[in-house]
Amino acid sequence: ALDDFEMLLDEAVEIAGATGHRTRFGGVPKQGRGGGGGAPLRVTEVLWISGESGTLLNMIATEELHEKYLATFEGLLSAFRYMDE
């Protein structure tokens, strides 16, 4: 759904002792039913699995807002704990 798609980050991570993966990509929304075009977007997705459960945390924003709040997003990830610990 993005024109000028660009993969910016693709790496293994560990979140609260669980194995995970982080991707970051960007592009411009495609023209279509919802209008499209407009400001370029940046997306960070982090998925991690512990036992039989998986967790996915996404941040989808304009490039400007993504950069502004990336440290807060990363802070959430570093503070994540499982309730049974």
Tab-separated table of C-alpha atoms in Angstrom:
chain	number	residue	atom	x	y	z
A	1	ALA	CA	0.000	0.000	0.000
A	2	LEU	CA	3.064	2.271	-0.185
A	3	ASP	CA	4.760	3.766	-3.218
A	4	ASP	CA	8.515	4.307	-2.981
A	5	PHE	CA	8.634	1.499	-0.402
A	6	GLU	CA	11.944	1.328	1.428
A	7	MET	CA	13.034	-1.227	4.061
A	8	LEU	CA	15.041	0.690	6.654
A	9	LEU	CA	15.645	-1.910	9.371
A	10	ASP	CA	15.276	-5.689	9.603
A	11	GLU	CA	16.812	-7.241	12.720
A	12	ALA	CA	16.434	-9.820	15.455
A	13	VAL	CA	15.687	-8.430	18.929
A	14	GLU	CA	15.043	-9.621	22.452
A	15	ILE	CA	12.110	-8.141	24.368
A	16	ALA	CA	11.713	-9.052	28.058
A	17	GLY	CA	13.788	-12.189	27.482
A	18	ALA	CA	11.672	-13.286	24.498
A	19	THR	CA	12.905	-13.780	20.942
A	20	GLY	CA	11.603	-11.197	18.506
A	21	HIS	CA	12.058	-9.289	15.283
A	22	ARG	CA	11.961	-5.576	14.422
A	23	THR	CA	11.317	-4.041	11.010
A	24	ARG	CA	11.154	-0.409	9.979
A	25	PHE	CA	10.009	0.716	6.565
A	26	GLY	CA	8.574	3.729	4.822
A	27	GLY	CA	6.935	5.062	1.730
A	28	VAL	CA	4.150	7.243	0.404
A	29	PRO	CA	0.524	6.031	0.660
A	30	LYS	CA	-0.732	4.861	-2.750
A	31	GLN	CA	-3.421	6.809	-4.531
A	32	GLY	CA	-6.745	4.989	-4.294
A	33	ARG	CA	-10.148	4.869	-2.683
A	34	GLY	CA	-8.926	6.628	0.458
A	35	GLY	CA	-7.229	9.433	-1.462
A	36	GLY	CA	-3.619	8.460	-0.896
A	37	GLY	CA	-0.581	10.491	-1.713
A	38	GLY	CA	0.203	12.927	1.038
A	39	ALA	CA	2.968	12.817	3.595
A	40	PRO	CA	5.436	9.920	3.583
A	41	LEU	CA	4.849	7.359	6.321
A	42	ARG	CA	7.271	5.455	8.471
A	43	VAL	CA	6.343	2.195	10.226
A	44	THR	CA	8.149	0.306	12.979
A	45	GLU	CA	6.834	-3.159	13.837
A	46	VAL	CA	8.173	-5.372	16.606
A	47	LEU	CA	6.961	-8.949	17.093
A	48	TRP	CA	8.108	-11.241	19.885
A	49	ILE	CA	7.063	-14.675	21.108
A	50	SER	CA	7.184	-16.145	24.592
A	51	GLY	CA	5.841	-19.638	25.177
A	52	GLU	CA	2.608	-19.947	23.238
A	53	SER	CA	1.905	-16.203	23.088
A	54	GLY	CA	2.982	-13.578	20.609
A	55	THR	CA	2.951	-9.797	20.933
A	56	LEU	CA	3.020	-7.243	18.114
A	57	LEU	CA	3.631	-3.532	18.694
A	58	ASN	CA	3.373	-1.109	15.743
A	59	MET	CA	4.070	2.558	15.341
A	60	ILE	CA	2.670	4.057	12.135
A	61	ALA	CA	3.116	7.793	11.622
A	62	THR	CA	4.338	10.442	9.244
A	63	GLU	CA	8.129	10.448	8.978
A	64	GLU	CA	8.302	13.596	11.108
A	65	LEU	CA	6.126	12.254	13.938
A	66	HIS	CA	7.769	8.836	13.783
A	67	GLU	CA	11.172	10.378	14.435
A	68	LYS	CA	9.736	12.596	17.162
A	69	TYR	CA	8.234	9.649	19.098
A	70	LEU	CA	10.681	6.837	18.251
A	71	ALA	CA	12.510	7.149	21.587
A	72	THR	CA	9.181	6.867	23.452
A	73	PHE	CA	8.267	3.767	21.419
A	74	GLU	CA	11.664	2.197	22.155
A	75	GLY	CA	11.199	3.088	25.837
A	76	LEU	CA	7.932	1.142	25.876
A	77	LEU	CA	9.716	-1.874	24.439
A	78	SER	CA	12.564	-1.703	26.937
A	79	ALA	CA	10.108	-1.382	29.842
A	80	PHE	CA	7.910	-4.325	28.752
A	81	ARG	CA	7.561	-7.053	31.385
A	82	TYR	CA	5.370	-10.150	31.564
A	83	MET	CA	2.816	-10.046	34.365
A	84	ASP	CA	3.823	-13.468	35.703
A	85	GLU	CA	7.438	-12.431	36.330
